[in-house]
mmCIF file with all atom_site columns, C-alpha atoms in Angstrom:
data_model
loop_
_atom_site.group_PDB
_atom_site.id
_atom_site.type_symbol
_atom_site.label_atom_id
_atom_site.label_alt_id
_atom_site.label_comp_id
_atom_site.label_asym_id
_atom_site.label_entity_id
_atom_site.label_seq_id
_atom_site.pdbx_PDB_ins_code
_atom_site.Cartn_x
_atom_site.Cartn_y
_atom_site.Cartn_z
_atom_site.occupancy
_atom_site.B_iso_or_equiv
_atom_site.pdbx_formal_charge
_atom_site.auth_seq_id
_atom_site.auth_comp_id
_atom_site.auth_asym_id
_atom_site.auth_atom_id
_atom_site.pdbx_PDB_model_num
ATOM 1   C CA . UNK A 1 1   ? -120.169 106.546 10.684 1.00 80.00 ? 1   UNK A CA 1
ATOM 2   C CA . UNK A 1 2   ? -118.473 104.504 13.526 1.00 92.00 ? 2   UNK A CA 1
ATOM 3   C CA . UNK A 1 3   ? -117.066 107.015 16.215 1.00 94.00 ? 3   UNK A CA 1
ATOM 4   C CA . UNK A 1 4   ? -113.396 107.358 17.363 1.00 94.00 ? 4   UNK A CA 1
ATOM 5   C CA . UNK A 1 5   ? -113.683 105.606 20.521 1.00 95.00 ? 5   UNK A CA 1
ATOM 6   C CA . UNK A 1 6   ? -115.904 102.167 18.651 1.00 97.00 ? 6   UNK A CA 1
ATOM 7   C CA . UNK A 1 7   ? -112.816 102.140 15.842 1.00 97.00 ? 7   UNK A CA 1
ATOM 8   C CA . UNK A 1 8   ? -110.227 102.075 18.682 1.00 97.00 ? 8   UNK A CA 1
ATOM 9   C CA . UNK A 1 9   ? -111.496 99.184  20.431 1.00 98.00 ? 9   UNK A CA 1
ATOM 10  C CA . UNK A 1 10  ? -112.182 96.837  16.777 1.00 98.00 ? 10  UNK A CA 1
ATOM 11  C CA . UNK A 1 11  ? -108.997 98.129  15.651 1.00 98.00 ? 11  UNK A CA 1
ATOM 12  C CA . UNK A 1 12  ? -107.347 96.804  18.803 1.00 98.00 ? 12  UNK A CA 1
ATOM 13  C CA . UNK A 1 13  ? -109.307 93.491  19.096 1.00 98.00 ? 13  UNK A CA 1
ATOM 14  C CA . UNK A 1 14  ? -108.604 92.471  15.313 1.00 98.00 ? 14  UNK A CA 1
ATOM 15  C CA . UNK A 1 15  ? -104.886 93.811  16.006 1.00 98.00 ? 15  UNK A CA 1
ATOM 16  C CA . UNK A 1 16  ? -104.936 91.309  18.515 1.00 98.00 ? 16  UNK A CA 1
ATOM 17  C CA . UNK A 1 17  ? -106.013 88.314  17.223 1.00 98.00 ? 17  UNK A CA 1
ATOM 18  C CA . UNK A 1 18  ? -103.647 88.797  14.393 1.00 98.00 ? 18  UNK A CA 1
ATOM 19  C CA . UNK A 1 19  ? -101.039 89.228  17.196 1.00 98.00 ? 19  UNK A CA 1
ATOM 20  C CA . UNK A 1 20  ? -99.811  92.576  15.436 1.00 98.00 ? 20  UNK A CA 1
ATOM 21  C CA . UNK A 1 21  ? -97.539  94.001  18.115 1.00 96.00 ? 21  UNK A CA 1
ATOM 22  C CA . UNK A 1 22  ? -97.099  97.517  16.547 1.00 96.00 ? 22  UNK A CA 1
ATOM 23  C CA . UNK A 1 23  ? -100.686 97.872  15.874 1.00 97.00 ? 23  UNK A CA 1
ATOM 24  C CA . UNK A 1 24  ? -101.387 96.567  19.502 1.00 98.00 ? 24  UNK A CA 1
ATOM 25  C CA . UNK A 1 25  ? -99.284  99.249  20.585 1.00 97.00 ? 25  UNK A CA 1
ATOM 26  C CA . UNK A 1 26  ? -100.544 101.949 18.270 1.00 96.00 ? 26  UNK A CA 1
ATOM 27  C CA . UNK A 1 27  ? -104.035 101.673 18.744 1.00 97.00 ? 27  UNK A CA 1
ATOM 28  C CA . UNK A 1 28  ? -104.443 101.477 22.434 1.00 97.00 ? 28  UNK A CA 1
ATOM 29  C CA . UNK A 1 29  ? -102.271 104.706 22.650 1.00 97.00 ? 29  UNK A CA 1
ATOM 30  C CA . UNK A 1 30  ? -104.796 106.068 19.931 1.00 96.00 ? 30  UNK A CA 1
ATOM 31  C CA . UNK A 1 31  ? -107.709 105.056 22.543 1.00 96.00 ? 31  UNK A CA 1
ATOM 32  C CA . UNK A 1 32  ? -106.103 106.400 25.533 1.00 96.00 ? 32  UNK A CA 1
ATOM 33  C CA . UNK A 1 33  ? -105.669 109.534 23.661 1.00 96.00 ? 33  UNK A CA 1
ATOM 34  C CA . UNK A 1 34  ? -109.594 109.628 22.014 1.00 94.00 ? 34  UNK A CA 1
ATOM 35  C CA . UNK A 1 35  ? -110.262 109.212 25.952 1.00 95.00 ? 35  UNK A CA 1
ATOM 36  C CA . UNK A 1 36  ? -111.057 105.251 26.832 1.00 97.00 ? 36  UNK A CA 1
ATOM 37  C CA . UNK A 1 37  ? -110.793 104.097 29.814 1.00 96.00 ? 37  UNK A CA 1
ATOM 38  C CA . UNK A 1 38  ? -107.603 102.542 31.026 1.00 96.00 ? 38  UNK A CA 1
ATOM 39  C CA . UNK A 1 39  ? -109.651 99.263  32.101 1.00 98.00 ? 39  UNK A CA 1
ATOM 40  C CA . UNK A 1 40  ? -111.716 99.014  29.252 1.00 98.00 ? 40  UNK A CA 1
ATOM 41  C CA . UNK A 1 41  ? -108.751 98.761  26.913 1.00 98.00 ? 41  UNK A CA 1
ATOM 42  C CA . UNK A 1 42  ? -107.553 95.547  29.186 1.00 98.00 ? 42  UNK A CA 1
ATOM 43  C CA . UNK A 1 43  ? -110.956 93.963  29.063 1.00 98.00 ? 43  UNK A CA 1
ATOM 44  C CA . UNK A 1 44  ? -111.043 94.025  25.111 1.00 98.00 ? 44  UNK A CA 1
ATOM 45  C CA . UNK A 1 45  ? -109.350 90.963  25.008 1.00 98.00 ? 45  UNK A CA 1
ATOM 46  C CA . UNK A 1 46  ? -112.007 89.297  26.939 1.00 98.00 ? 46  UNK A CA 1
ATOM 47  C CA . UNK A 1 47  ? -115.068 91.419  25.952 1.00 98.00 ? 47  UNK A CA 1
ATOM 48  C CA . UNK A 1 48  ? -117.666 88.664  25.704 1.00 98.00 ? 48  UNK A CA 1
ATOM 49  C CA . UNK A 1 49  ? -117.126 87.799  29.668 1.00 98.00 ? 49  UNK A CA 1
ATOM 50  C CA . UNK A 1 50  ? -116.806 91.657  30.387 1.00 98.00 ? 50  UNK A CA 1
ATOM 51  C CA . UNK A 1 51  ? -120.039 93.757  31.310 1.00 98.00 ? 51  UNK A CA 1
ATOM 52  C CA . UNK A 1 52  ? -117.598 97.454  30.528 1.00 98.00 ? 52  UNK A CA 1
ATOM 53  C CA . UNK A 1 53  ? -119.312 97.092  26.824 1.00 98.00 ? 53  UNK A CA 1
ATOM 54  C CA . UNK A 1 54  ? -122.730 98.073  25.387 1.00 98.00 ? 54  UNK A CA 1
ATOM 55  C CA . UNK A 1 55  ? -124.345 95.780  22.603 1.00 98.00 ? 55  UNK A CA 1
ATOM 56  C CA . UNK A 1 56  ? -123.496 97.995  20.107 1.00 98.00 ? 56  UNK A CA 1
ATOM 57  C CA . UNK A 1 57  ? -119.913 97.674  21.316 1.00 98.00 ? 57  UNK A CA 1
ATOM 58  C CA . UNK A 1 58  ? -120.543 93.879  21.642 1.00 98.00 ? 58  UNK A CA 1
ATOM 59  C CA . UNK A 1 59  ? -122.242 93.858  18.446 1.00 98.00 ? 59  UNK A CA 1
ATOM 60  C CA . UNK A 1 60  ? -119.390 95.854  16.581 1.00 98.00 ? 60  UNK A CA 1
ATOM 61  C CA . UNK A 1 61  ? -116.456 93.323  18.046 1.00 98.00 ? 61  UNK A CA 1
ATOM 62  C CA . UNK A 1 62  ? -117.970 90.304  17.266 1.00 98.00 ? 62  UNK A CA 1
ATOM 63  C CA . UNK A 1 63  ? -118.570 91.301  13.805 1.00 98.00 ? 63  UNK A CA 1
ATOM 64  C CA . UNK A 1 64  ? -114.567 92.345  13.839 1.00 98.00 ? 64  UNK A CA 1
ATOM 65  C CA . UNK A 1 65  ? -113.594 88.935  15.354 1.00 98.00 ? 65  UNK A CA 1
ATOM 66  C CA . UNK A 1 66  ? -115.946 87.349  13.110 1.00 98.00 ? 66  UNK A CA 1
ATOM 67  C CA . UNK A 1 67  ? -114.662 88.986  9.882  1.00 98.00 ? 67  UNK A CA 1
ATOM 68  C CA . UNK A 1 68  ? -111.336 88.579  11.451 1.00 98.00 ? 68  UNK A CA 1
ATOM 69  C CA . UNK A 1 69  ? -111.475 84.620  11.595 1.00 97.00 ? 69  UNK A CA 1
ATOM 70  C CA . UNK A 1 70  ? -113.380 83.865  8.920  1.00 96.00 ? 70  UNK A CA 1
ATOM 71  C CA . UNK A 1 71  ? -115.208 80.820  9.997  1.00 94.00 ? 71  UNK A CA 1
ATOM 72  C CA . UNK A 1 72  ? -114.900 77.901  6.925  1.00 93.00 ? 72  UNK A CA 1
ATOM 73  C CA . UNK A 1 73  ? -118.496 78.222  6.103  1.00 93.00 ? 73  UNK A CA 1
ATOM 74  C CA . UNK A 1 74  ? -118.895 81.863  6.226  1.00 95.00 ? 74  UNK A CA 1
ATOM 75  C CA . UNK A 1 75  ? -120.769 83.973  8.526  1.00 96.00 ? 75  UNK A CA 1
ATOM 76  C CA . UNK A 1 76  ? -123.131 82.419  10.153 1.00 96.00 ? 76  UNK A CA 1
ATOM 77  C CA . UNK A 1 77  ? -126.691 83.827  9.824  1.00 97.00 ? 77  UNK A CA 1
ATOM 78  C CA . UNK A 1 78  ? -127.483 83.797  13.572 1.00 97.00 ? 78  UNK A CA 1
ATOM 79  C CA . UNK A 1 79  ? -124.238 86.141  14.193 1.00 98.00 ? 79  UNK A CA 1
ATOM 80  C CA . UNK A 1 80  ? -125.385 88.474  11.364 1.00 98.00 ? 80  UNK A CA 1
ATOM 81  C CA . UNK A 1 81  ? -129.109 88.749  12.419 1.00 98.00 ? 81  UNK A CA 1
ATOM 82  C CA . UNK A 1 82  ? -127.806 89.272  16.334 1.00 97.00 ? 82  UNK A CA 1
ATOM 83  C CA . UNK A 1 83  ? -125.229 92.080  14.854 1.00 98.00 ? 83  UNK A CA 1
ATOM 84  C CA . UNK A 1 84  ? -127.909 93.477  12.686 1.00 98.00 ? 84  UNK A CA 1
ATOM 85  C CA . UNK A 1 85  ? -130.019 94.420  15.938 1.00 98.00 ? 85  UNK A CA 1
ATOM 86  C CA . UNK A 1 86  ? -127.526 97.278  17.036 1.00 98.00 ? 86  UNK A CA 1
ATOM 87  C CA . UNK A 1 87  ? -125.945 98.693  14.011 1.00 97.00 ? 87  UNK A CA 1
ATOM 88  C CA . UNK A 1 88  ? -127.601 100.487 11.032 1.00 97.00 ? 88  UNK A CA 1
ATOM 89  C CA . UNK A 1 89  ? -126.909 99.292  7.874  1.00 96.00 ? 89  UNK A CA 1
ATOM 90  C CA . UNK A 1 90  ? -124.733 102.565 6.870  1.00 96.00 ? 90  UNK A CA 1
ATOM 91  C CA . UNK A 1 91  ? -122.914 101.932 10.410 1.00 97.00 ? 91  UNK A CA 1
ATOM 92  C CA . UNK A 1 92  ? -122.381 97.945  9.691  1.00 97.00 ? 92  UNK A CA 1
ATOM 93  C CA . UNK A 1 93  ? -121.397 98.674  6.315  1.00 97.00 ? 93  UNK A CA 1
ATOM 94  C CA . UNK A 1 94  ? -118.423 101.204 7.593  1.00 97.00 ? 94  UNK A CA 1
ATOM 95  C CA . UNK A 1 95  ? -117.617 98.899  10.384 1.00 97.00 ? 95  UNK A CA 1
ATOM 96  C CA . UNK A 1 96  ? -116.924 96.429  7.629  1.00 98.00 ? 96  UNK A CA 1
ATOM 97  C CA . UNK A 1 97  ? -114.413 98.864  5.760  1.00 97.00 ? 97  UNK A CA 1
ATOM 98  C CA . UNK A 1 98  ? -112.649 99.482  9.505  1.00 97.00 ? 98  UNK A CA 1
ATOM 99  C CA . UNK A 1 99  ? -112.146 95.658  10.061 1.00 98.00 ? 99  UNK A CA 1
ATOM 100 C CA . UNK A 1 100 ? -110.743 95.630  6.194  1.00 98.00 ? 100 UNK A CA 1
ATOM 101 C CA . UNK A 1 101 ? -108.276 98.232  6.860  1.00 97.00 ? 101 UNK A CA 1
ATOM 102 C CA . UNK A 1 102 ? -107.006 96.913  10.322 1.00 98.00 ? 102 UNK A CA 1
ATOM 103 C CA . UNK A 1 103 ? -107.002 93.621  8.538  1.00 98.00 ? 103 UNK A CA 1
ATOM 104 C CA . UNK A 1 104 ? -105.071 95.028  6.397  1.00 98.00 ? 104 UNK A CA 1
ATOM 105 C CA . UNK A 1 105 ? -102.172 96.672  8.341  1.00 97.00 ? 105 UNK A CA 1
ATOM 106 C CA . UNK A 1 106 ? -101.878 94.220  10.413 1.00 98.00 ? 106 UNK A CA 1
ATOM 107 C CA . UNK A 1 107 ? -100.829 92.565  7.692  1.00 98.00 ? 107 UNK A CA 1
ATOM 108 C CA . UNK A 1 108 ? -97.951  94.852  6.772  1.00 97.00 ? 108 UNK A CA 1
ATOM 109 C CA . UNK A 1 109 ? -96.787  95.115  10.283 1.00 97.00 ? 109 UNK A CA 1
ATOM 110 C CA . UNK A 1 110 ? -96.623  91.140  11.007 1.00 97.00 ? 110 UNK A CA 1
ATOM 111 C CA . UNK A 1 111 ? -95.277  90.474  8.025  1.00 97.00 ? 111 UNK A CA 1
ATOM 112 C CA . UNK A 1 112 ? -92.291  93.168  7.865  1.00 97.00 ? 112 UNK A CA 1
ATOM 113 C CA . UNK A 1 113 ? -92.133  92.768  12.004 1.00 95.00 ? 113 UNK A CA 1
ATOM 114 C CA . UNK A 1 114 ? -92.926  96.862  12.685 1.00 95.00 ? 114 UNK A CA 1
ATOM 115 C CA . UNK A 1 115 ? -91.135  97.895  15.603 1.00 94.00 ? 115 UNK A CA 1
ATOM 116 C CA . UNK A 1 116 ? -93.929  98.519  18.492 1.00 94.00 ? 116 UNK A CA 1
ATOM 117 C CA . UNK A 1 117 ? -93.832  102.169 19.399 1.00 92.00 ? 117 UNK A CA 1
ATOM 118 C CA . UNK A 1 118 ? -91.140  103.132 16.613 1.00 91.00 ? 118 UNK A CA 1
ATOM 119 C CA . UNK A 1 119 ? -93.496  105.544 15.166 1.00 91.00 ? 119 UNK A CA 1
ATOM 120 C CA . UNK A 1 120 ? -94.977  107.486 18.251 1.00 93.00 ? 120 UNK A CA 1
ATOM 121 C CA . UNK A 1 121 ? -93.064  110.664 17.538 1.00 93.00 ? 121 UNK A CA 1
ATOM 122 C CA . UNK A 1 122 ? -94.522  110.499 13.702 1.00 91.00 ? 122 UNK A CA 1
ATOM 123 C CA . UNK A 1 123 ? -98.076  109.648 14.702 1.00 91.00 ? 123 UNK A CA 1
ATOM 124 C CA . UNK A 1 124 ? -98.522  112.029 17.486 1.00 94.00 ? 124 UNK A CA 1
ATOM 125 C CA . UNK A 1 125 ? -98.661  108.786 20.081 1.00 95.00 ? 125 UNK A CA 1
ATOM 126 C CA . UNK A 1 126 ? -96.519  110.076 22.693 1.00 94.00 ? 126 UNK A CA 1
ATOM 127 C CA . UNK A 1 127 ? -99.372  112.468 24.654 1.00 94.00 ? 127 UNK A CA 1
ATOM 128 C CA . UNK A 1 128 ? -100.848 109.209 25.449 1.00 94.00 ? 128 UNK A CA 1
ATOM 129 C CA . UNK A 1 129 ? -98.545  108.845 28.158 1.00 90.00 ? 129 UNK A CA 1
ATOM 130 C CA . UNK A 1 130 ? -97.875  105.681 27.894 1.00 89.00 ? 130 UNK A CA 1
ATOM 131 C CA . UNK A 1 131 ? -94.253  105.134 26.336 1.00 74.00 ? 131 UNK A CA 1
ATOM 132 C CA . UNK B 2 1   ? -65.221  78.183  30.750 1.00 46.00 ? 1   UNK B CA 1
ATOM 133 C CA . UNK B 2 2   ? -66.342  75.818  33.506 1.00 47.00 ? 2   UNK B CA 1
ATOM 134 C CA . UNK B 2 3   ? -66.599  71.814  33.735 1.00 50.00 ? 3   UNK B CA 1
ATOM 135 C CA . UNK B 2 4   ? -69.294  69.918  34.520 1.00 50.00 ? 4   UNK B CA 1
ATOM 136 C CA . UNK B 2 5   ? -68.371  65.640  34.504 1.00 57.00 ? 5   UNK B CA 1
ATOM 137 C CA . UNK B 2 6   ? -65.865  66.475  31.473 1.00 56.00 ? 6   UNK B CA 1
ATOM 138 C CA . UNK B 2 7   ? -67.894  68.585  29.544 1.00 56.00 ? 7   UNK B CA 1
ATOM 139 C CA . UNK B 2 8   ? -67.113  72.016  28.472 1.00 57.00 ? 8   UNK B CA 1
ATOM 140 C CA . UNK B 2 9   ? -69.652  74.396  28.336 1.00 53.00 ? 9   UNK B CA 1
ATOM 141 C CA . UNK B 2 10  ? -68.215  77.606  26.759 1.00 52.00 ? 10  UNK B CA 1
ATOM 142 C CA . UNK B 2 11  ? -68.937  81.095  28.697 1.00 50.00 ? 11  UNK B CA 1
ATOM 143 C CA . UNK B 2 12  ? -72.367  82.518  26.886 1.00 50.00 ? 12  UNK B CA 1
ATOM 144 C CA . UNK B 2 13  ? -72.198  85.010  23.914 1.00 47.00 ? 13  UNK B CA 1
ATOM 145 C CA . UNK B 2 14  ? -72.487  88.156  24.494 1.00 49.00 ? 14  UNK B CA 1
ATOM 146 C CA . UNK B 2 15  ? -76.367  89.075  24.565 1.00 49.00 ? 15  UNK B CA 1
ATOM 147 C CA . UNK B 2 16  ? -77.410  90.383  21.458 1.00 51.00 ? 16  UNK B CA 1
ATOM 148 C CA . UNK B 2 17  ? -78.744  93.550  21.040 1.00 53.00 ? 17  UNK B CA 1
ATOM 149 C CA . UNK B 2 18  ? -82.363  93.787  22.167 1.00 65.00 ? 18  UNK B CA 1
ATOM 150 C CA . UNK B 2 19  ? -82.996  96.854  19.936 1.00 73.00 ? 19  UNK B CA 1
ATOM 151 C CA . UNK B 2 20  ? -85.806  95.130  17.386 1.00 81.00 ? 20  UNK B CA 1
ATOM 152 C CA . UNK B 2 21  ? -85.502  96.169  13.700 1.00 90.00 ? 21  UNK B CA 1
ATOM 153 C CA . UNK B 2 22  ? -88.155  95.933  11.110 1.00 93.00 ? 22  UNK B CA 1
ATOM 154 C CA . UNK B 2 23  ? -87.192  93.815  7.873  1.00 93.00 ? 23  UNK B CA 1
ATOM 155 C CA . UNK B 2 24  ? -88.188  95.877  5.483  1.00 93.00 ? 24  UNK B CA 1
ATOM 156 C CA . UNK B 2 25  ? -88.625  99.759  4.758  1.00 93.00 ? 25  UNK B CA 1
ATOM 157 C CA . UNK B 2 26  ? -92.116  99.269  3.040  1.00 94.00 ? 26  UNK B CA 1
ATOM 158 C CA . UNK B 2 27  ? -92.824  103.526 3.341  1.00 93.00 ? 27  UNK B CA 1
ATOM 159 C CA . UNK B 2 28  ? -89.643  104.207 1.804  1.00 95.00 ? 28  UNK B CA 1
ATOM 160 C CA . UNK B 2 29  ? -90.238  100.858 -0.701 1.00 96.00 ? 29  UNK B CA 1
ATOM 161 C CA . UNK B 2 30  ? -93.880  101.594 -1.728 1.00 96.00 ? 30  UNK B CA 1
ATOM 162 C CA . UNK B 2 31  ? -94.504  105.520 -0.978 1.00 96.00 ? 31  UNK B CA 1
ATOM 163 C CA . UNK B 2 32  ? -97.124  105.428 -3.126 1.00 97.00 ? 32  UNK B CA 1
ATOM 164 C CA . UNK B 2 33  ? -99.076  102.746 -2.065 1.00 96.00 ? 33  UNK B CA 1
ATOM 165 C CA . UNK B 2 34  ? -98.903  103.479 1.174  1.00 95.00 ? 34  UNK B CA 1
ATOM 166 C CA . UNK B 2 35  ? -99.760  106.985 0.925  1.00 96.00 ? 35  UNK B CA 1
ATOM 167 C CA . UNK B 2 36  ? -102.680 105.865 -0.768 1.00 97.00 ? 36  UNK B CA 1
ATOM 168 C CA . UNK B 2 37  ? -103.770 103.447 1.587  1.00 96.00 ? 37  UNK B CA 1
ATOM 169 C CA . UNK B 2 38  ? -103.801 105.491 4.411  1.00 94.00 ? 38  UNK B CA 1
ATOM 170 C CA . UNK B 2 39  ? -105.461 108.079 2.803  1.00 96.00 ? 39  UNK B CA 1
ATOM 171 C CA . UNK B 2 40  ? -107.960 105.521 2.598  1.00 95.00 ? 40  UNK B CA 1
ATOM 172 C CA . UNK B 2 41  ? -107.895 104.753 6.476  1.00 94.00 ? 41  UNK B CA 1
ATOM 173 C CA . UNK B 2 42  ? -107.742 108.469 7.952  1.00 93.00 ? 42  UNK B CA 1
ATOM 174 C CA . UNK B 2 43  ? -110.889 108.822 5.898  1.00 93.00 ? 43  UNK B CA 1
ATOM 175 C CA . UNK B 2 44  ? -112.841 105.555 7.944  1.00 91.00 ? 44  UNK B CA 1
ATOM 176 C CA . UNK B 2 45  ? -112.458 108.673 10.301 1.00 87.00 ? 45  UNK B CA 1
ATOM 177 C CA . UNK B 2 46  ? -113.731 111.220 8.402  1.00 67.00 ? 46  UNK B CA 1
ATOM 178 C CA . UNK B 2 47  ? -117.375 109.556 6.414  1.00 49.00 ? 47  UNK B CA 1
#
């Protein structure tokens, strides 16, 4: 099982890549309110030059930008043998569903332009304190 | 309306309204699917 505060931080970093405002917005209120730290959330966008992440953190977002991306040829073998060293197969194989699903509403949200922040009231966002 | 060598340039429109809308109502469009869906997400949660 990947924990709250792991599915926060991939859910945000895929969110951003696919520049999905409203999930941008949703899921860092979803983090503050699991608990992250306030920095950490800035530094996602730059984890790989950050030292506020563990490997298994590391590990987890570079599958997510990897999956994310899709390089042309695949996945490489060296990223999935240097992910492989920090996450369990179960916990690699639920990752994978958890970049699907952002994937996926990111998806809906870009393409039907969600309104960042539009659903706080509905999703319980607003005790993050940040609207 | 001001001049500037001969040519008008009209006063600006009126700024639109920044409110941002979303294009389409897909929960009230596709209840079902997304129901559905994010019973599958809340459950990444719950394995």
């Amino acid at each position: 099982m990947i924990e709250a505060k792991l599915r926060h931080l991939v859910d945000l970093r895929v969110s951003q890549i696919n520049g999905c405002a409203f999930c941008v917005d949703m899921h860092t209120k979803q983090a503050r309110i699991a608990g992250e730290r306030e920095l950490r959330l800035h530094h996602v966008a730059i984890w790989r030059d950050s030292p506020l992440f563990d490997a298994r953190e590391r590990a987890a977002l570079e599958w997510a930008e990897t999956l994310t991306t899709l390089p042309p040829h695949g996945v490489p073998d060296e990223i999935y043998d240097r992910v492989r060293q920090h996450l369990a197969d179960r916990e690699l194989s639920d990752l994978t569903f958890v970049v699907m699903a952002i994937n996926a509403w990111n998806r809906v949200s870009v393409g039907f332009r969600s309104v960042p922040g539009s659903r706080d009231a509905q999703y319980g966002l607003t005790k993050a304190g940040l609207s | 309306m001001f001049h500037i060598r001969n040519i008008s340039v009209p006063p600006r429109p009126p700024q639109e309204d920044p409110a941002m809308t979303q294009r389409l109502d897909y929960a009230a469009l596709s209840p079902d699917l997304l129901g559905k869906f994010r019973e599958f997400s809340i459950s990444l949660g719950k394995t």
